mmCIF file with all atom_site columns, C-alpha atoms in Angstrom:
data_model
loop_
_atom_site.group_PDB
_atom_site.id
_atom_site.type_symbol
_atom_site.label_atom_id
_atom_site.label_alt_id
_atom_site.label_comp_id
_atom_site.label_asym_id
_atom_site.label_entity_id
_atom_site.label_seq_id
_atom_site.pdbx_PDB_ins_code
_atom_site.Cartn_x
_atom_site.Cartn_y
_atom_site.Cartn_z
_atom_site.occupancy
_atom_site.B_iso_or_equiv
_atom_site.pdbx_formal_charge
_atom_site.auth_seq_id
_atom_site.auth_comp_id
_atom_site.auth_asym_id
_atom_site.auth_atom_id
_atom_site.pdbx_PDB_model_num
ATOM 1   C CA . UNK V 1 1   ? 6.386   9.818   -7.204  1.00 0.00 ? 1   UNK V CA 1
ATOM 2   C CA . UNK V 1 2   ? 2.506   9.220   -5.924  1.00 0.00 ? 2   UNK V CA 1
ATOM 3   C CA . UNK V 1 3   ? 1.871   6.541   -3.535  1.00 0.00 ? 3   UNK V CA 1
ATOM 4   C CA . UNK V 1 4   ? -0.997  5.203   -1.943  1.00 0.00 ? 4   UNK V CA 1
ATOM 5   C CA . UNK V 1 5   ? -2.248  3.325   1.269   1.00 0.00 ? 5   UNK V CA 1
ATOM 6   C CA . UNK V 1 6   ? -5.443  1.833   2.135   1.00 0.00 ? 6   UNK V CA 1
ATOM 7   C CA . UNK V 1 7   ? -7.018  1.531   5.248   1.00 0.00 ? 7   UNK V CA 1
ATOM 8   C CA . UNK V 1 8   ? -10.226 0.199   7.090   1.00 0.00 ? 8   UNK V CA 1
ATOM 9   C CA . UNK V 1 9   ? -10.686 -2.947  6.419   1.00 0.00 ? 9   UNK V CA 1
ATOM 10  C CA . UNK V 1 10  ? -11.978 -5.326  9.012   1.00 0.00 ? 10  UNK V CA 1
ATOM 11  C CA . UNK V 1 11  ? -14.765 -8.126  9.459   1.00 0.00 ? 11  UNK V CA 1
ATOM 12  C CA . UNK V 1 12  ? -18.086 -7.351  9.461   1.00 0.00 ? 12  UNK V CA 1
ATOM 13  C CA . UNK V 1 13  ? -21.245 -9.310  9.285   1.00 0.00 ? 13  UNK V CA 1
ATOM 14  C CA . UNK V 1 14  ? -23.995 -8.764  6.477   1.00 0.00 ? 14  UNK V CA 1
ATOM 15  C CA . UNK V 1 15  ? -25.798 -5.818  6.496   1.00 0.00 ? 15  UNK V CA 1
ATOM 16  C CA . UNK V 1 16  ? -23.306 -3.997  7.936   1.00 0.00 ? 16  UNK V CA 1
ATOM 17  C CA . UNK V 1 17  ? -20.610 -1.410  6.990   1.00 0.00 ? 17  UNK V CA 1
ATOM 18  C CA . UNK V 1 18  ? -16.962 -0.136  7.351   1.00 0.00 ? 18  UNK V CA 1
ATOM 19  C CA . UNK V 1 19  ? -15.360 2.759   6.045   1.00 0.00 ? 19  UNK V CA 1
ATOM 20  C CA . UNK V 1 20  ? -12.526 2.439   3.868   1.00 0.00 ? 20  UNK V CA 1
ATOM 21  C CA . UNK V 1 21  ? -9.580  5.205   3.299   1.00 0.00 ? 21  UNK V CA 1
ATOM 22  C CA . UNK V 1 22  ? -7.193  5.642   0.495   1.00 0.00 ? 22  UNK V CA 1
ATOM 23  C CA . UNK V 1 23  ? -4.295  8.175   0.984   1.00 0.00 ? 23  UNK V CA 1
ATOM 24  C CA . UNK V 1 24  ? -2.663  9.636   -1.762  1.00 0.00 ? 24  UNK V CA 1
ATOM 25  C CA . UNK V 1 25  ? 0.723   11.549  -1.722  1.00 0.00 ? 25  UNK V CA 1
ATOM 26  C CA . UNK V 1 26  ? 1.206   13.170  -5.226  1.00 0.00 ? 26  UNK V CA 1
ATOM 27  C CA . UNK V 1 27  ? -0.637  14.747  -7.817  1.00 0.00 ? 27  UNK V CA 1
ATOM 28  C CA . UNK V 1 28  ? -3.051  12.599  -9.501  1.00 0.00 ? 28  UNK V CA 1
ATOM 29  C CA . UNK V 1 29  ? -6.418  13.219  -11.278 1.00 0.00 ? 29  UNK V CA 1
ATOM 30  C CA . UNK V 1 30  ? -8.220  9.652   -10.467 1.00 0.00 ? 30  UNK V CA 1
ATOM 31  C CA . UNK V 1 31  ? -8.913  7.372   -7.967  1.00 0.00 ? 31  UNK V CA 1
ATOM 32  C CA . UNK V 1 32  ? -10.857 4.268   -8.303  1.00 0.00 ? 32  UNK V CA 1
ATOM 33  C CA . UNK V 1 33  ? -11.467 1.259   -5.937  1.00 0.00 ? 33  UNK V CA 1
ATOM 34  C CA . UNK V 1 34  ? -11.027 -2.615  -6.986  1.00 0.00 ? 34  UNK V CA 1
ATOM 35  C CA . UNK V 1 35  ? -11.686 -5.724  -5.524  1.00 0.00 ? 35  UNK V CA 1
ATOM 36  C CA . UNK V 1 36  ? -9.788  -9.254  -5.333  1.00 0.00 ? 36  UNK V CA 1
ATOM 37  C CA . UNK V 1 37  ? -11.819 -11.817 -4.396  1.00 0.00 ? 37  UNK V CA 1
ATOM 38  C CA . UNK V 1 38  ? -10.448 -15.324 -3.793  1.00 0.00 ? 38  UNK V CA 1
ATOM 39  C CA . UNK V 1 39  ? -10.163 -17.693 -7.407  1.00 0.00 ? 39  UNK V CA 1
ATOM 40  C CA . UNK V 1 40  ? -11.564 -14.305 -9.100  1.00 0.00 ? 40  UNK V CA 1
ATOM 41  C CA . UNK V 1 41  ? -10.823 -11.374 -11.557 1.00 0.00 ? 41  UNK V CA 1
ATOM 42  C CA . UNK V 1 42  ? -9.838  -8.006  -9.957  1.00 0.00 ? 42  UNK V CA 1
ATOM 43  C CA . UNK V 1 43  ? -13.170 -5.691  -10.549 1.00 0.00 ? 43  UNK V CA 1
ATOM 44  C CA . UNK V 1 44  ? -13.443 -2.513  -10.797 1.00 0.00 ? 44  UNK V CA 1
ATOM 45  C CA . UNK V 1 45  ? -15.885 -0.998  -8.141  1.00 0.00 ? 45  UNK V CA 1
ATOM 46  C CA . UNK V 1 46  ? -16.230 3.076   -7.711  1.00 0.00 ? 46  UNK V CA 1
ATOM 47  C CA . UNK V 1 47  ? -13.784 5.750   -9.352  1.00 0.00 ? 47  UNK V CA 1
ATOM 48  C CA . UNK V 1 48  ? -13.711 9.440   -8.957  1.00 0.00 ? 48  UNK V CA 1
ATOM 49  C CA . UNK V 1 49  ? -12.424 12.547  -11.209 1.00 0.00 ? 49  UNK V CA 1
ATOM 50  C CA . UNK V 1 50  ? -10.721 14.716  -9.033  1.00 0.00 ? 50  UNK V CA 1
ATOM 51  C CA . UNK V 1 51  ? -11.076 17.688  -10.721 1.00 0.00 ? 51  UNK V CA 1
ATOM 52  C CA . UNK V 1 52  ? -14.597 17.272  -11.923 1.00 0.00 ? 52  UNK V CA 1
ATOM 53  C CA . UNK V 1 53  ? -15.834 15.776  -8.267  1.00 0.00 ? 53  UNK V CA 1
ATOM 54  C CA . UNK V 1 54  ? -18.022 12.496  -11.390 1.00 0.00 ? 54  UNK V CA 1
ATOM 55  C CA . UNK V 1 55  ? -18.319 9.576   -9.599  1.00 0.00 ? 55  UNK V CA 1
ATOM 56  C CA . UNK V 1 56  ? -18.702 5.996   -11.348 1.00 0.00 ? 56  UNK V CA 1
ATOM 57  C CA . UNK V 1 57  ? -19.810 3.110   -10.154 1.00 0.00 ? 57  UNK V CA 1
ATOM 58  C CA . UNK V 1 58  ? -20.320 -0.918  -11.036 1.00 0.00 ? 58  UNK V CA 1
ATOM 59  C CA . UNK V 1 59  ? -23.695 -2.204  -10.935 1.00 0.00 ? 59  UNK V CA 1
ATOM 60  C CA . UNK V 1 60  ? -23.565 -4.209  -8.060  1.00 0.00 ? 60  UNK V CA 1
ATOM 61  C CA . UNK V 1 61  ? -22.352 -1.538  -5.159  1.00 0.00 ? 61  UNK V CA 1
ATOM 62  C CA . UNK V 1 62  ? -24.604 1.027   -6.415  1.00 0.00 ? 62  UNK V CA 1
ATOM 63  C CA . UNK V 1 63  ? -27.238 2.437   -3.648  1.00 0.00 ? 63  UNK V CA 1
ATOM 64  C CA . UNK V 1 64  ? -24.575 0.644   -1.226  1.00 0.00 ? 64  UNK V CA 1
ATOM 65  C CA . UNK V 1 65  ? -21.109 2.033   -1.875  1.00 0.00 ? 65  UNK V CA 1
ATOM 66  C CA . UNK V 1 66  ? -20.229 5.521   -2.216  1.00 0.00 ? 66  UNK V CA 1
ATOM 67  C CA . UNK V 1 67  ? -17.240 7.291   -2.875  1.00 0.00 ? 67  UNK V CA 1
ATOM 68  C CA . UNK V 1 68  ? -16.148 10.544  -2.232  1.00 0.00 ? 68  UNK V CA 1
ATOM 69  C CA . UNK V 1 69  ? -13.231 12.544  -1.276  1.00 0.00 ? 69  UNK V CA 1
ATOM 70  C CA . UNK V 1 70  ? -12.126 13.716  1.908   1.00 0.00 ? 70  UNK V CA 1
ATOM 71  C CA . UNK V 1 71  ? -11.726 17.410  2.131   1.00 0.00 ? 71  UNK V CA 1
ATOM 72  C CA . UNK V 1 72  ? -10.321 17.353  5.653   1.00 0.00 ? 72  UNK V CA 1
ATOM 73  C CA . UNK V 1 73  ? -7.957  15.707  4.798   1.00 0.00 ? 73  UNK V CA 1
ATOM 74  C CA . UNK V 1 74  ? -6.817  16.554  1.312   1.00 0.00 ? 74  UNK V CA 1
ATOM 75  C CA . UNK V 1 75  ? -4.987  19.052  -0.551  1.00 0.00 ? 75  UNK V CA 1
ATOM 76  C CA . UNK V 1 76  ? -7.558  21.646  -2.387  1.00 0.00 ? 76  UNK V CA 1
ATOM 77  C CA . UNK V 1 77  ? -7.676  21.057  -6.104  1.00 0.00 ? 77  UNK V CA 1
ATOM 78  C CA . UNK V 1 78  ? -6.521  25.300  -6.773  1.00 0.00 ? 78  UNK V CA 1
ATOM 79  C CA . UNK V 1 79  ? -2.991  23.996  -4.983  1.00 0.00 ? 79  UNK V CA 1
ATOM 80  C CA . UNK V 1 80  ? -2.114  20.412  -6.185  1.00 0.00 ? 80  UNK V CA 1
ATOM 81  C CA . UNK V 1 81  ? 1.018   20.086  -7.017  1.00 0.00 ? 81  UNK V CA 1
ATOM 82  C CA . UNK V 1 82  ? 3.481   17.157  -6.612  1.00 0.00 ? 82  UNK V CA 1
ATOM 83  C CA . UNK V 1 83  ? 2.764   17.177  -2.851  1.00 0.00 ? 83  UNK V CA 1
ATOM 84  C CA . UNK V 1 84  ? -0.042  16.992  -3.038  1.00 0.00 ? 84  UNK V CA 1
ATOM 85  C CA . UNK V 1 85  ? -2.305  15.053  -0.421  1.00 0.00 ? 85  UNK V CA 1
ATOM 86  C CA . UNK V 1 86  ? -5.610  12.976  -0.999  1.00 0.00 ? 86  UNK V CA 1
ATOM 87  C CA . UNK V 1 87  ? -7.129  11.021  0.821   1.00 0.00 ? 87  UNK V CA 1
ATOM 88  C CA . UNK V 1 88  ? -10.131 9.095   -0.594  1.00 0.00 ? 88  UNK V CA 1
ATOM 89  C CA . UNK V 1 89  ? -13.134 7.149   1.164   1.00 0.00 ? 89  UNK V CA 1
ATOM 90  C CA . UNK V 1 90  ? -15.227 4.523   0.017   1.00 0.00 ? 90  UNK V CA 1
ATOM 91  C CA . UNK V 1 91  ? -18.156 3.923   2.384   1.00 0.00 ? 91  UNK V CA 1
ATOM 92  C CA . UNK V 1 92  ? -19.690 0.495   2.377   1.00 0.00 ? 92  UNK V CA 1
ATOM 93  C CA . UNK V 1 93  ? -23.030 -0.305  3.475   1.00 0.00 ? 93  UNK V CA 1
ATOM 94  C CA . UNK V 1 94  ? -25.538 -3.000  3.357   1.00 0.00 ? 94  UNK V CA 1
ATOM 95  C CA . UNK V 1 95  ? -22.607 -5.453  3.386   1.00 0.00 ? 95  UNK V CA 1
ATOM 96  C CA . UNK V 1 96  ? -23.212 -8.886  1.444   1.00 0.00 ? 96  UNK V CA 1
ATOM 97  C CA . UNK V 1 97  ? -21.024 -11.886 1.608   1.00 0.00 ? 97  UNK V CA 1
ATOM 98  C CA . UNK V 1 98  ? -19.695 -11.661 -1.631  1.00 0.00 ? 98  UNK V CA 1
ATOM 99  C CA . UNK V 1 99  ? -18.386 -7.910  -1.144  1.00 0.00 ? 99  UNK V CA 1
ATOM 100 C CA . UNK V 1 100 ? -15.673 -10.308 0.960   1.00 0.00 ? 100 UNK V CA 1
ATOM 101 C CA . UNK V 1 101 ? -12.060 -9.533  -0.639  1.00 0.00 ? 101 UNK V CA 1
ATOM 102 C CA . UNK V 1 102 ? -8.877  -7.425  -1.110  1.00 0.00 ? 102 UNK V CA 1
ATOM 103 C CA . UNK V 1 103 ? -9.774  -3.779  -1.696  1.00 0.00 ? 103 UNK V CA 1
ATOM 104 C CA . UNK V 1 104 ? -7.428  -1.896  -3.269  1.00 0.00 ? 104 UNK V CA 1
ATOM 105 C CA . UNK V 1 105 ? -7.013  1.761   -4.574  1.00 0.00 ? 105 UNK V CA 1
ATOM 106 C CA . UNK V 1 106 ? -5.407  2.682   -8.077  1.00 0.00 ? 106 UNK V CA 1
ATOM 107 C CA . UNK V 1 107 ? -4.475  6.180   -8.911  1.00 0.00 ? 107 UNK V CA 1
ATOM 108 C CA . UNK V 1 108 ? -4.026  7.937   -12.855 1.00 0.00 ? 108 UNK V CA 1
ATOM 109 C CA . UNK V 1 109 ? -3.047  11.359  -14.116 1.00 0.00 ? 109 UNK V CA 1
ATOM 110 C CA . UNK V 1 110 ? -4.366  12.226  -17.651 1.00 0.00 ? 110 UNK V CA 1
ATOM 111 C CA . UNK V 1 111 ? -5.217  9.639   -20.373 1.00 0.00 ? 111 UNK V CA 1
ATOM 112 C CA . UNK V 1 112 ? -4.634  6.534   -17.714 1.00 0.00 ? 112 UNK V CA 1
ATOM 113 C CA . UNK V 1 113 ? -7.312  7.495   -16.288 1.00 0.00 ? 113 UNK V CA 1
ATOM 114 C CA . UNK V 1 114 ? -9.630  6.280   -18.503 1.00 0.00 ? 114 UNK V CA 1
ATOM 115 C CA . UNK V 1 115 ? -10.002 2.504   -17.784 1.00 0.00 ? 115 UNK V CA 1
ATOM 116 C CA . UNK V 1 116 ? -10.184 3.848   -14.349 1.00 0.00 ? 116 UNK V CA 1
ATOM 117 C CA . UNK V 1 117 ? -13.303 5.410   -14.750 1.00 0.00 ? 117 UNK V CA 1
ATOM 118 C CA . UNK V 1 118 ? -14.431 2.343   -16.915 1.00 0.00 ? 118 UNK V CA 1
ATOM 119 C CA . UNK V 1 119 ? -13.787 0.080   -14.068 1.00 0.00 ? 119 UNK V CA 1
ATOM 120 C CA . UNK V 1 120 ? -11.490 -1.581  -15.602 1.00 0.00 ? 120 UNK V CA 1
ATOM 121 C CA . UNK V 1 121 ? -8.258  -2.615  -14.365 1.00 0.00 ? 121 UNK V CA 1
ATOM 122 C CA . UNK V 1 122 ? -5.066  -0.609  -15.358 1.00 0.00 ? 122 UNK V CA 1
ATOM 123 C CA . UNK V 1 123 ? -2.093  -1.191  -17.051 1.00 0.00 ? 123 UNK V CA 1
ATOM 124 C CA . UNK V 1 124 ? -0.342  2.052   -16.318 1.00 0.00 ? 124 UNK V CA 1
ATOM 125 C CA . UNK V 1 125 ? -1.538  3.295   -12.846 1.00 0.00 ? 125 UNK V CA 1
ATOM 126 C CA . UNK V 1 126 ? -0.182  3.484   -9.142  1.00 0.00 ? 126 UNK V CA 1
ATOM 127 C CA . UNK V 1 127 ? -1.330  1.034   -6.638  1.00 0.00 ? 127 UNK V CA 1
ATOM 128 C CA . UNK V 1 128 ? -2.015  0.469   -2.784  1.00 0.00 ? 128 UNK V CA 1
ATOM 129 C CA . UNK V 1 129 ? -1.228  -2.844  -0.646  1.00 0.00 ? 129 UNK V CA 1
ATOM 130 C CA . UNK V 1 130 ? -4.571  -3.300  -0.274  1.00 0.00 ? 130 UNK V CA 1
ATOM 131 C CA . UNK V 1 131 ? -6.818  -3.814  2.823   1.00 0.00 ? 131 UNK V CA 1
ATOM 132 C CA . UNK V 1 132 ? -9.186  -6.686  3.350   1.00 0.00 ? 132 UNK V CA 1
ATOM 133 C CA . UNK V 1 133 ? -12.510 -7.275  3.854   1.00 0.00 ? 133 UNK V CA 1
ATOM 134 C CA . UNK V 1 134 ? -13.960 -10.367 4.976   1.00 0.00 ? 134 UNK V CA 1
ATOM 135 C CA . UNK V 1 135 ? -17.854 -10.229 5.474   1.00 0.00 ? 135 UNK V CA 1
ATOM 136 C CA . UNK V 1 136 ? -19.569 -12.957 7.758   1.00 0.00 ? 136 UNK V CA 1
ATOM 137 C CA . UNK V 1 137 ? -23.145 -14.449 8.219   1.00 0.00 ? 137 UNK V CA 1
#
């Protein structure tokens, strides 16, 4: 069983940044990051290959957004296993007013991984509660 919990969300104002976690229990191959905005689709923002350390991003967070994996604080890649830990980041910067929404983490293993790393949103993958951001003027 994987599950997953994000963290870090807050209010900022524009321009600025915040730091957001995703924490995985259980072995999984992908991670992406997606945003619900209010009267809006879910987008896709960043995803990461594990085991291949490729990153993919959507136009508009790139040069702003990165995402990377937290070695600290996750399970090495030689010893995952189904208890396994990850823990994934997603730094912000250069916050705009319309980065303001519900972030949430999705985690694959294997083919459903694939709209992951399209950015698109999943049928068949395991899902945080989300953590908001709400960015000011």
């Amino acid at each position: 069983q994987v599950h997953l919990a994000e963290s870090g969300g807050g209010s900022v104002q524009a321009g600025g940044s915040l730091r957001l976690s995703c924490a995985v229990s259980g072995f999984i191959n992908c991670v992406g990051w997606f945003r619900q905005a209010p009267e809006k689709r879910r987008e896709g923002l960043a995803a990461i290959f594990l085991q291949a350390n490729v990153t993919y991003y959507t136009d508009s967070v790139k040069g702003r957004f990165t995402i990377s994996q937290d070695n600290a604080k996750s399970t090495a890649l030689w010893q995952m296993d189904a208890n396994a830990k990850t823990t994934i980041v997603l730094q912000m910067d250069s916050l705009e007013l319309e980065d303001t929404g519900m972030y949430l983490c999705a985690a694959a293993t294997g083919a459903r991984c694939e709209p992951i790393f399209r950015l698109l949103e999943p049928d068949d993958a395991y899902w945080g509660q989300g953590t908001q951001v709400t960015v000011s003027s």
